[in-house]
Short mmCIF file of C-alpha atoms and ligand atoms in Angstrom, two decimals:
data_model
loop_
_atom_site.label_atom_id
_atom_site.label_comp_id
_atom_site.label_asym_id
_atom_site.label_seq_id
_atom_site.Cartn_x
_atom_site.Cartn_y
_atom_site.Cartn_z
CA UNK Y 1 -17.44 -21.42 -16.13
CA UNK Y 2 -19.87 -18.33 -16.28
CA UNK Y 3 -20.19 -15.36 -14.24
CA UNK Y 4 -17.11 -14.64 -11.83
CA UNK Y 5 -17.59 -11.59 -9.63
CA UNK Y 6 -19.20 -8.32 -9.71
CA UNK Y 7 -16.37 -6.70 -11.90
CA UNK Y 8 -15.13 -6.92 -14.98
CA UNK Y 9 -11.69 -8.20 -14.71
CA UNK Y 10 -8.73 -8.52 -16.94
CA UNK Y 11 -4.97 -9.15 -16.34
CA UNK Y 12 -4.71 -5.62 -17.11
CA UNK Y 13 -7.11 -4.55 -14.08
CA UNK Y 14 -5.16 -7.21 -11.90
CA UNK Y 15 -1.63 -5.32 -12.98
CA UNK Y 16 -3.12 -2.17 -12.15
CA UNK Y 17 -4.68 -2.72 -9.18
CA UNK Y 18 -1.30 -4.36 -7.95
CA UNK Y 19 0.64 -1.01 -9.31
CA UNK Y 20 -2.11 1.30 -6.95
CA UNK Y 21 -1.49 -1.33 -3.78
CA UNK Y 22 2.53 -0.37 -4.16
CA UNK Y 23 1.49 3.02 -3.49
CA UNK Y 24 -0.23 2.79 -0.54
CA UNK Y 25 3.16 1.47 1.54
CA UNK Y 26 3.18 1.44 5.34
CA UNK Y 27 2.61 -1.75 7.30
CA UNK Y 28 2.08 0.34 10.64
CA UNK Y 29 2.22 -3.63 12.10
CA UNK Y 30 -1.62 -5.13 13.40
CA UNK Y 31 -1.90 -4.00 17.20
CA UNK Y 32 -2.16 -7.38 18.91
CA UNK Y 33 -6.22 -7.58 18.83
CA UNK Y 34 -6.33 -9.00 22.51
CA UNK Y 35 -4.86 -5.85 23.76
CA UNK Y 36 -7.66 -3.76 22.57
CA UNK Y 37 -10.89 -3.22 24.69
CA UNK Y 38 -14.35 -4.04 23.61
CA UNK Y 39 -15.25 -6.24 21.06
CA UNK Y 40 -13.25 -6.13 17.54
CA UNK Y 41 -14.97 -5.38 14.26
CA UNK Y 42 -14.31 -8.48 11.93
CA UNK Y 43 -15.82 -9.84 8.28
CA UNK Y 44 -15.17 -13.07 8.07
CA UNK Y 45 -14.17 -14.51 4.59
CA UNK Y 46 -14.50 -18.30 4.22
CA UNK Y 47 -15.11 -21.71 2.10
CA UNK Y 48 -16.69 -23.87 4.14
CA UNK Y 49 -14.94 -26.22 4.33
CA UNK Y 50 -14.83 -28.56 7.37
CA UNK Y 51 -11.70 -26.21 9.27
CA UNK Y 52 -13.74 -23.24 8.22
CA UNK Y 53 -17.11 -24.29 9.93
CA UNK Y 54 -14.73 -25.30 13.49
CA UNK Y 55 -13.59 -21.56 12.87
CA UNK Y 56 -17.28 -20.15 12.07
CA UNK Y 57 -18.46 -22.02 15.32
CA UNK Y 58 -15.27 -20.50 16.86
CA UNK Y 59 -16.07 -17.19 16.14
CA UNK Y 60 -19.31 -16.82 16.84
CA UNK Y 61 -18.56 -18.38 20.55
CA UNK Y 62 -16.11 -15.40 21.18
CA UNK Y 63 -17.40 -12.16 22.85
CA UNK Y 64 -14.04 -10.47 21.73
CA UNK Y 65 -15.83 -9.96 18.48
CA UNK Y 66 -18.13 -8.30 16.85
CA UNK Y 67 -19.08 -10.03 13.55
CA UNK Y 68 -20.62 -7.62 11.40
CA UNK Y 69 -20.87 -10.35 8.69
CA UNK Y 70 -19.71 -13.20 7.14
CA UNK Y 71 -18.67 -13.74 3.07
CA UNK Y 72 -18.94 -17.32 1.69
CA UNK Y 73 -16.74 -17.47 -1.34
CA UNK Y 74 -15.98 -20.61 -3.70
CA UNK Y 75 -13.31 -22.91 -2.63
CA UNK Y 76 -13.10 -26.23 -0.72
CA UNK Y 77 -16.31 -26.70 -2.95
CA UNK Y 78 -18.33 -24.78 -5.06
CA UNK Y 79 -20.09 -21.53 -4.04
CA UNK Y 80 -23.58 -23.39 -4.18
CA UNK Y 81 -22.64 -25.38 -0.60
CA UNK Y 82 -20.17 -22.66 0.77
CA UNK Y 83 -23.06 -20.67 1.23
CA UNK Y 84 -26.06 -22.72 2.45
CA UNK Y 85 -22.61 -24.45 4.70
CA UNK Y 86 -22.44 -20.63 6.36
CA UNK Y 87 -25.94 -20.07 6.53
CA UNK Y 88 -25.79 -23.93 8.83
CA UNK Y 89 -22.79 -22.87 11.04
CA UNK Y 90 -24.95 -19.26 11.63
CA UNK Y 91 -28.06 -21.25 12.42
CA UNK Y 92 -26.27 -24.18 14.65
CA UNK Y 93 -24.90 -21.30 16.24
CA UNK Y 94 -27.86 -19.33 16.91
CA UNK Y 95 -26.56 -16.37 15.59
CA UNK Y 96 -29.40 -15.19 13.21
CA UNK Y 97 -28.40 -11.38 14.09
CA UNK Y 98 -25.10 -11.83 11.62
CA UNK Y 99 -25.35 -11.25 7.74
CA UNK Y 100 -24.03 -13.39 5.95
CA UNK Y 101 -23.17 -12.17 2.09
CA UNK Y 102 -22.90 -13.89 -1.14
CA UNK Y 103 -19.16 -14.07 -2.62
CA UNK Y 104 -17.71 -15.31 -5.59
CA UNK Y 105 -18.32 -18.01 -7.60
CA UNK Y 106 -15.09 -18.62 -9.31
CA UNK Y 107 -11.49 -17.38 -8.91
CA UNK Y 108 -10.71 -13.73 -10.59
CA UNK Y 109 -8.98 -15.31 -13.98
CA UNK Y 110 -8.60 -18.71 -12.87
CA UNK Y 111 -11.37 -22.36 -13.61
CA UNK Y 112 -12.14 -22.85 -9.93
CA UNK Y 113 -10.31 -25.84 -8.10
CA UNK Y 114 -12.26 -27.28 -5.24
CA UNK Y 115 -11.17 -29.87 -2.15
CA UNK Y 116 -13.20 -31.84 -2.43
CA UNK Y 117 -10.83 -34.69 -1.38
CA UNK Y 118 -10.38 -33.62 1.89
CA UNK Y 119 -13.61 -31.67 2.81
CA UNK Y 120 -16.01 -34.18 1.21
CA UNK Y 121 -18.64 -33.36 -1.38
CA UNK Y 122 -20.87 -31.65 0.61
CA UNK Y 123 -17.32 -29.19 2.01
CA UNK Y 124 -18.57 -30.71 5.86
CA UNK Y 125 -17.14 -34.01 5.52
CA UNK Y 126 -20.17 -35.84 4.47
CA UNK Y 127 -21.45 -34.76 7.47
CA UNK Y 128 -25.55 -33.77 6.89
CA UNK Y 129 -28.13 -31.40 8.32
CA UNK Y 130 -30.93 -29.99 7.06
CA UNK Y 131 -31.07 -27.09 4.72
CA UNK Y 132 -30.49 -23.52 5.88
CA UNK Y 133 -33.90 -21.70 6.47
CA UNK Y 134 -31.80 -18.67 6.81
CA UNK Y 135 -31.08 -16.51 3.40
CA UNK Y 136 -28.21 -14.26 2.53
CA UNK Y 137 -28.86 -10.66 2.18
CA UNK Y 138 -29.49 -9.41 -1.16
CA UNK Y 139 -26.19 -7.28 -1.27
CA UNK Y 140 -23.24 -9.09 -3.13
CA UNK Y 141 -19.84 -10.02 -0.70
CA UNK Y 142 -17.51 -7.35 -2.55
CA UNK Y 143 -20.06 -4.50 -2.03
CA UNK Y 144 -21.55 -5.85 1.70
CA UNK Y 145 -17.48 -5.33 2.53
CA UNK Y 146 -17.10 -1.63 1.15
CA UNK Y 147 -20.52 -0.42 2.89
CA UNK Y 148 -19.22 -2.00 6.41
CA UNK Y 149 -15.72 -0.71 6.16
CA UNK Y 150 -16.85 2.40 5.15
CA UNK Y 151 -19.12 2.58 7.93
CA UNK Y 152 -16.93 1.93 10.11
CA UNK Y 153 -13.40 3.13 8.75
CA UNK Y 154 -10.16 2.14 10.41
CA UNK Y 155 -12.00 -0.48 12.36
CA UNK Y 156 -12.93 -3.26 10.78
CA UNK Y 157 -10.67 -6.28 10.25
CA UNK Y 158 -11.12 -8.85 7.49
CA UNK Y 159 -10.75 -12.75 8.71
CA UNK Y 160 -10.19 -14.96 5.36
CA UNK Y 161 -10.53 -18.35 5.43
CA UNK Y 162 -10.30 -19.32 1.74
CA UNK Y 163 -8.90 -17.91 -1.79
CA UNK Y 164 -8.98 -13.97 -1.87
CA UNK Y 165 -11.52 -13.29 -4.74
CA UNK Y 166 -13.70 -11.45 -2.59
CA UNK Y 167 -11.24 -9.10 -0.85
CA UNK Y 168 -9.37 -8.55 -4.04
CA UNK Y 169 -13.23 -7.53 -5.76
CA UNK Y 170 -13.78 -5.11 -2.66
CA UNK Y 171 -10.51 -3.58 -3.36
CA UNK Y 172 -10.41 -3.20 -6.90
CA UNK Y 173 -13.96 -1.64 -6.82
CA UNK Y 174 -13.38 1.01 -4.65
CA UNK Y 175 -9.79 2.54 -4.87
CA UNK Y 176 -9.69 4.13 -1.13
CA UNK Y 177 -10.86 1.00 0.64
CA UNK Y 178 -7.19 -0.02 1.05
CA UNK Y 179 -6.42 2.54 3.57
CA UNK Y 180 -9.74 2.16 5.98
CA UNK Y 181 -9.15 -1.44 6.31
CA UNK Y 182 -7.67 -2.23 9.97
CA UNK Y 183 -5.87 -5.64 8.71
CA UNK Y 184 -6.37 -9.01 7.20
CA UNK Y 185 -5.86 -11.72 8.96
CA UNK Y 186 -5.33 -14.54 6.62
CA UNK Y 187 -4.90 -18.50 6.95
CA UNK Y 188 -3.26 -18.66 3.55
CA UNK Y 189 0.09 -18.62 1.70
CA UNK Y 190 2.77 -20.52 3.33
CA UNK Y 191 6.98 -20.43 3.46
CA UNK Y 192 7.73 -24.05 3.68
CA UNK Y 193 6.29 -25.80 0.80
CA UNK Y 194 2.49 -26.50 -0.70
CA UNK Y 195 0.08 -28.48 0.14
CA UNK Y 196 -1.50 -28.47 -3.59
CA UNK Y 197 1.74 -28.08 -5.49
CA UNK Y 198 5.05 -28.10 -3.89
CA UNK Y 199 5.05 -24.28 -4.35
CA UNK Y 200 1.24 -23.39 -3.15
CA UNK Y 201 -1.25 -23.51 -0.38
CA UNK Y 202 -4.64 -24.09 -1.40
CA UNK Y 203 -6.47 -20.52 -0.83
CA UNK Y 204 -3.28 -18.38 -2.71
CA UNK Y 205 -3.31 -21.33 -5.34
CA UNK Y 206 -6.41 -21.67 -6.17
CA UNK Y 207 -6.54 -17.23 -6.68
CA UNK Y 208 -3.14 -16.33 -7.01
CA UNK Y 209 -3.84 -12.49 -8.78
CA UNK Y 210 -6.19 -11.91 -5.75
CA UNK Y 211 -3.91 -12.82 -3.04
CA UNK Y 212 -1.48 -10.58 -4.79
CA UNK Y 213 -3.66 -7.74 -4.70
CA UNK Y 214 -4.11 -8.06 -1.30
CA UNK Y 215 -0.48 -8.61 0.00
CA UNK Y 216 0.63 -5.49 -2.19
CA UNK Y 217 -2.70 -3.65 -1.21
CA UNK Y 218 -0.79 -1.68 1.82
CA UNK Y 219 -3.43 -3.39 4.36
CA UNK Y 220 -1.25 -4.69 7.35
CA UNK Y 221 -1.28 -8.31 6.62
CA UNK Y 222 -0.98 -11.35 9.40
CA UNK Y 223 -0.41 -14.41 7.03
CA UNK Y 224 -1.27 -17.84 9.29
CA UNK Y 225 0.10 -20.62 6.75
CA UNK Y 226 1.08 -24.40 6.57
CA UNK Y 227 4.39 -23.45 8.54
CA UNK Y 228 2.11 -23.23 11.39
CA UNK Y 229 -1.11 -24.92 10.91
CA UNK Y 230 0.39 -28.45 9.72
CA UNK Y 231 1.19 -28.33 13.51
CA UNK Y 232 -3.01 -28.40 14.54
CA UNK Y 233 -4.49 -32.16 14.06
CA UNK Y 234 -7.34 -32.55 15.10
CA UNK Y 235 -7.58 -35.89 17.41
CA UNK Y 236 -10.04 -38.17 18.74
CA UNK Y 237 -9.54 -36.77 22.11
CA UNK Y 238 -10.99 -33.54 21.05
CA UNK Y 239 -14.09 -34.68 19.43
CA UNK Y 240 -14.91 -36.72 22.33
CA UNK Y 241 -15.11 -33.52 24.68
CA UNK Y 242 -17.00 -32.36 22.14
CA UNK Y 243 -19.48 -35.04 22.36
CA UNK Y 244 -18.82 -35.52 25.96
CA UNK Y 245 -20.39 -31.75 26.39
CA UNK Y 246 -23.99 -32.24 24.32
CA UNK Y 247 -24.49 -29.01 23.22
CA UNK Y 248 -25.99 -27.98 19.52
CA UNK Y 249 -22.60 -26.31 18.87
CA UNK Y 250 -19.72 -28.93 20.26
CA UNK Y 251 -22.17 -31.66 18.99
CA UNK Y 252 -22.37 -30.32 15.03
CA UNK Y 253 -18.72 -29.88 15.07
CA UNK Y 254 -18.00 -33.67 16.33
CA UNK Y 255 -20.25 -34.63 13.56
CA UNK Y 256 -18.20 -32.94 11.07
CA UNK Y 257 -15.05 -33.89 12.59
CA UNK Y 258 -15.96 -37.83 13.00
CA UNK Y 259 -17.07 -37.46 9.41
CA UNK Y 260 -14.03 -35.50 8.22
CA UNK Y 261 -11.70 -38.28 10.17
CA UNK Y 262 -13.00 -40.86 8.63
CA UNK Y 263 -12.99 -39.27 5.03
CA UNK Y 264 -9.14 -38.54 5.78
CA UNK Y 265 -8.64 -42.27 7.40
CA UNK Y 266 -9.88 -43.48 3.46
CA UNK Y 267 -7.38 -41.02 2.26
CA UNK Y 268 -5.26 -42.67 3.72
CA UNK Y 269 -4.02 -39.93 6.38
CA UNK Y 270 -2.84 -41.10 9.46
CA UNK Y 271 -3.73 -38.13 10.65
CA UNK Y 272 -5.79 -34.76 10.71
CA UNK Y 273 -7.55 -33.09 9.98
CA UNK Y 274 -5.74 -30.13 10.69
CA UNK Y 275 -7.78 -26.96 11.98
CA UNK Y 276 -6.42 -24.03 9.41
CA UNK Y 277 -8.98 -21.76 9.79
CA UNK Y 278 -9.62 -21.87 13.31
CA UNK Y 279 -6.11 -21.11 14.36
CA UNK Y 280 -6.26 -18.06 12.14
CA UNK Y 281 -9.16 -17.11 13.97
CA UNK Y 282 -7.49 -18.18 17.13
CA UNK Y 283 -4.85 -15.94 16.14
CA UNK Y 284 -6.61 -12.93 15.71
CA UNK Y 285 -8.13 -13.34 19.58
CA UNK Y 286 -4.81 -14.25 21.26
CA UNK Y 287 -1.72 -13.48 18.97
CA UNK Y 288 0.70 -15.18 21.94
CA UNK Y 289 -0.39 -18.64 20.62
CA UNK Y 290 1.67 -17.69 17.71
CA UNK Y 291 5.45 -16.68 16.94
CA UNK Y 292 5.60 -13.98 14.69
CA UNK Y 293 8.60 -12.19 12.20
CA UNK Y 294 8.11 -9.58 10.00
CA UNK Y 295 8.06 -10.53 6.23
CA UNK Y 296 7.67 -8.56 3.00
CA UNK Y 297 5.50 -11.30 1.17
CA UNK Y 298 4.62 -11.48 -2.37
CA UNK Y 299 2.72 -14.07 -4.79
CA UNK Y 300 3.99 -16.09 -7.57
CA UNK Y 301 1.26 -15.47 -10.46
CA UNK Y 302 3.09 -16.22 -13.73
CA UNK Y 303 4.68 -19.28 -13.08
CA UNK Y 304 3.24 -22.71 -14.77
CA UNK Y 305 4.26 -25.11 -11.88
CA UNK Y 306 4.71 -22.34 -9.03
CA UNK Y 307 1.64 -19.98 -9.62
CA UNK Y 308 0.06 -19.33 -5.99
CA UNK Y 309 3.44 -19.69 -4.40
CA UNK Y 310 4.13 -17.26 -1.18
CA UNK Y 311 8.14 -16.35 -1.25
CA UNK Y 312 8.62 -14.44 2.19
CA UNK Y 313 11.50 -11.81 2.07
CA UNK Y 314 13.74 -10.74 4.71
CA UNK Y 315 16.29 -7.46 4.66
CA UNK Y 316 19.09 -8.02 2.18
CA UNK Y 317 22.20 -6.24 2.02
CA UNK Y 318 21.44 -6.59 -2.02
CA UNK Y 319 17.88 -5.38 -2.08
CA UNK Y 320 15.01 -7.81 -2.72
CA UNK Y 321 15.36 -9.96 -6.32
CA UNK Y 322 13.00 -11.47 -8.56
CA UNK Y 323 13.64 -13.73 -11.61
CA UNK Y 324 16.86 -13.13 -13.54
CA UNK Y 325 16.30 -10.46 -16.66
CA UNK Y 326 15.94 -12.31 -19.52
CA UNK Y 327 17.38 -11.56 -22.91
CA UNK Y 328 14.23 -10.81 -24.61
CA UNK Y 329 12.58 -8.86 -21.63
CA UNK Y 330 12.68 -4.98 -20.89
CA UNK Y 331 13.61 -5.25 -17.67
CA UNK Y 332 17.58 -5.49 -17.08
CA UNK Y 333 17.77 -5.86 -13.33
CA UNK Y 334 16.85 -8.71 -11.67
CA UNK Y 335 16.37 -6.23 -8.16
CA UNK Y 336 12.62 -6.09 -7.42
CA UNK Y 337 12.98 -3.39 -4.61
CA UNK Y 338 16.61 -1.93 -2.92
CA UNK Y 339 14.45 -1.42 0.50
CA UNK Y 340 12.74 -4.40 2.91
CA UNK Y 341 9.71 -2.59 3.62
CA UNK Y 342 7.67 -5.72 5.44
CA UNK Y 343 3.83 -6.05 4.44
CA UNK Y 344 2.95 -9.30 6.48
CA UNK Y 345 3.46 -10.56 10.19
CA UNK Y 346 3.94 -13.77 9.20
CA UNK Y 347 3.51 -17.02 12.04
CA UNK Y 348 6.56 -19.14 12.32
CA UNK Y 349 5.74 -20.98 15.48
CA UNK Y 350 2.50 -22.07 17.04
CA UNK Y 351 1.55 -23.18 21.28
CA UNK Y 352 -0.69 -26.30 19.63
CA UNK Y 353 -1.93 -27.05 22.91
CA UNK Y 354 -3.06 -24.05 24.23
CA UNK Y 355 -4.41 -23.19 20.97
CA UNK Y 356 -6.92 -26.73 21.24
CA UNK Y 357 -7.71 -25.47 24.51
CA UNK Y 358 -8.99 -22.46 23.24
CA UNK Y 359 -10.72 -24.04 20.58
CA UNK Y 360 -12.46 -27.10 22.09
CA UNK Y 361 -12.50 -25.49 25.33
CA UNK Y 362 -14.83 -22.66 23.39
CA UNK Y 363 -16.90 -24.76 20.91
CA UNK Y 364 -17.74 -26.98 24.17
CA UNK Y 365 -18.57 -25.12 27.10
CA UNK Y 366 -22.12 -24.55 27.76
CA UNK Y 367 -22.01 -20.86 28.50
O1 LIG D 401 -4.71 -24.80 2.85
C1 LIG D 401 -5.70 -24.81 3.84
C2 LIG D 401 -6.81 -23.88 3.50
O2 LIG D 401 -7.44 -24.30 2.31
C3 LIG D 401 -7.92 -23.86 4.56
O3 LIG D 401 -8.53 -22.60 4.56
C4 LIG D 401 -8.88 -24.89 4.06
O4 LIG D 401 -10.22 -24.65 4.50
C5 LIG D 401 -8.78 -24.68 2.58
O5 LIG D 401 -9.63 -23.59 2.25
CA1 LIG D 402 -10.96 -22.43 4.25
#
């Protein structure tokens, strides 16, 4: 697989630019974003990805933001339908006014690894509409990021939907980024088991080294992962007030949904799909739908069965340990840091129904 992102990377660049995110330490903790007035400055990272376009939709139906763009990056399926599938949601939406930037193709050091089995092979469900006559603009997702967050230091707050590449680019090309971010708010990682390997939810599995960079990047983190988002099926009910309301929006997101249901019905889920994305979103414009506990997080990279792995640590009278030193290593202490210094707000517990009544209630009213 050719071309990956707009920066040379190597493991050594990776190590490094995990080293530099140690030194930049404080997790001054994400204000709750509802609490703020006036609309919130967001970038919104995604795969689309049938959760991803309910969250797009979502978004772009909320006055509490302001979305000064929106990054397609490969996942769910390749980058060649994440990004005409953003380009749709903008368009269905009527939002023409927001940018949307190309991402990255592939993973930082990774072959990309889609899901395709539970998206479909178009990433909608199957679900079809006509090409985008909307284009990206010409700047590239990693340096679109750095130009907005620069413009708008200490403001801006980065929404990711899928694997990491395209933060972890933005970071690694522009050392002092890290500290004029406002937060990420990420549906990734998770603390109770995989959903690709035992060990790994799909965005941290399929980039591992990029999710790293960003949990050790000093950025206050809020992680929303499987422990919470296994709890959002999406049911019939719901996409029948979405087709009982007939508007362009609540209508194109039935469509994917009927699709997506049926796709997962062949799968032979009983169940689902569940709406990832869209409760991270939903998190970020009501943080009481969610139970939160500090965390210092960090990301499994080396191992060959447990690589994208999220291990959430709490204070320990001991200090915080990795692997045991081994006999042929350098290393002779298996303590990884004596001090719980938290990095992520992590979401333990989640109000399912008033989080589908903020979502269906949004993608079907006809304001
Ligand atoms: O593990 C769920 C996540 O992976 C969601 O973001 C879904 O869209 C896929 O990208
Ligand atoms: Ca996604």
């Amino acid at each position: 697989m050719t071309s990956r992102t707009n920066v040379p990377f190597t493991r050594r660049d990776f190590v490094a630019a995990s080293a530099a995110g140690l030194a930049v330490s404080t997790f001054a903790g994400a204000v709750p974003a509802f609490a703020q007035s006036g609309p919130r400055r967001v970038i919104i990272d995604t795969d689309p990805g049938v959760d991803d376009a309910f969250a797009l939709l979502l978004a772009m139906r909320s006055p509490e933001l302001k979305i000064e763009g929106i990054t397609p990056v490969a996942g769910n399926v390749p980058l060649e339908l994440t990004l005409p599938n953003a380009l749709r949601m903008v368009e269905i939406a009527n939002r023409p006014d927001i940018p949307v930037a190309v991402g990255a193709h592939a993973p930082l050091l990774r072959r990309l690894v889609t899901a395709t089995y539970a998206h479909g092979e178009n990433g909608l469900g199957g679900a079809v509409f006509p090409e985008p006559k909307l284009k990206p603009i010409a700047d590239p997702a990693s340096v679109f990021i750095r130009q907005i967050v620069r413009k708008y230091p200490g403001e801006v707050t980065l929404i990711t939907l899928g694997p990491l590449t395209n933060v972890a680019t933005a970071l690694m090309s522009d050392t002092g980024l890290a500290s004029m971010i406002k937060g990420v708010t990420m549906m990734g990682g998770s603390l109770s088991g995989g959903n690709v390997t035992p060990a790994a939810e799909f965005n941290v599995y399929v980039d591992p080294e990029a999710a790293r960079i960003v949990f050790q990047s000093g950025i206050p983190v809020t992680m929303v992962g499987l422990d919470v988002t296994r709890k959002t099926a999406l049911t019939d009910a719901h996409v029948k007030r979405l087709e009982d309301a007939g508007t362009q929006v609540s209508l194109a997101a039935a469509k994917i949904a009927r699709n997506d249901i049926d796709l997962n019905r062949r799968e032979g889920n009983s169940s689902g799909p569940n709406m990832h994305d869209s409760l991270a979103l939903a998190s970020f414009l009501d943080p009481t739908l969610l139970t939160w506990r500090d965390y210092y997080v960090d990301v499994e990279t080396e191992g060959e069965l447990t690589a994208g792995e999220t291990l959430g640590y709490r204070p320990s009278e001991s200090g915080l340990h990795g692997s045991a030193a081994t006999l042929a290593g350098t290393k002779t202490s298996a303590v990884l840091r004596d001090k719980f210094v938290p990095n992520a707000k992590v979401a333990v517990d989640v109000n399912s129904p008033r989080f589908f009544e903020l979502l269906i209630g949004r993608l079907a009213s006809k304001a």
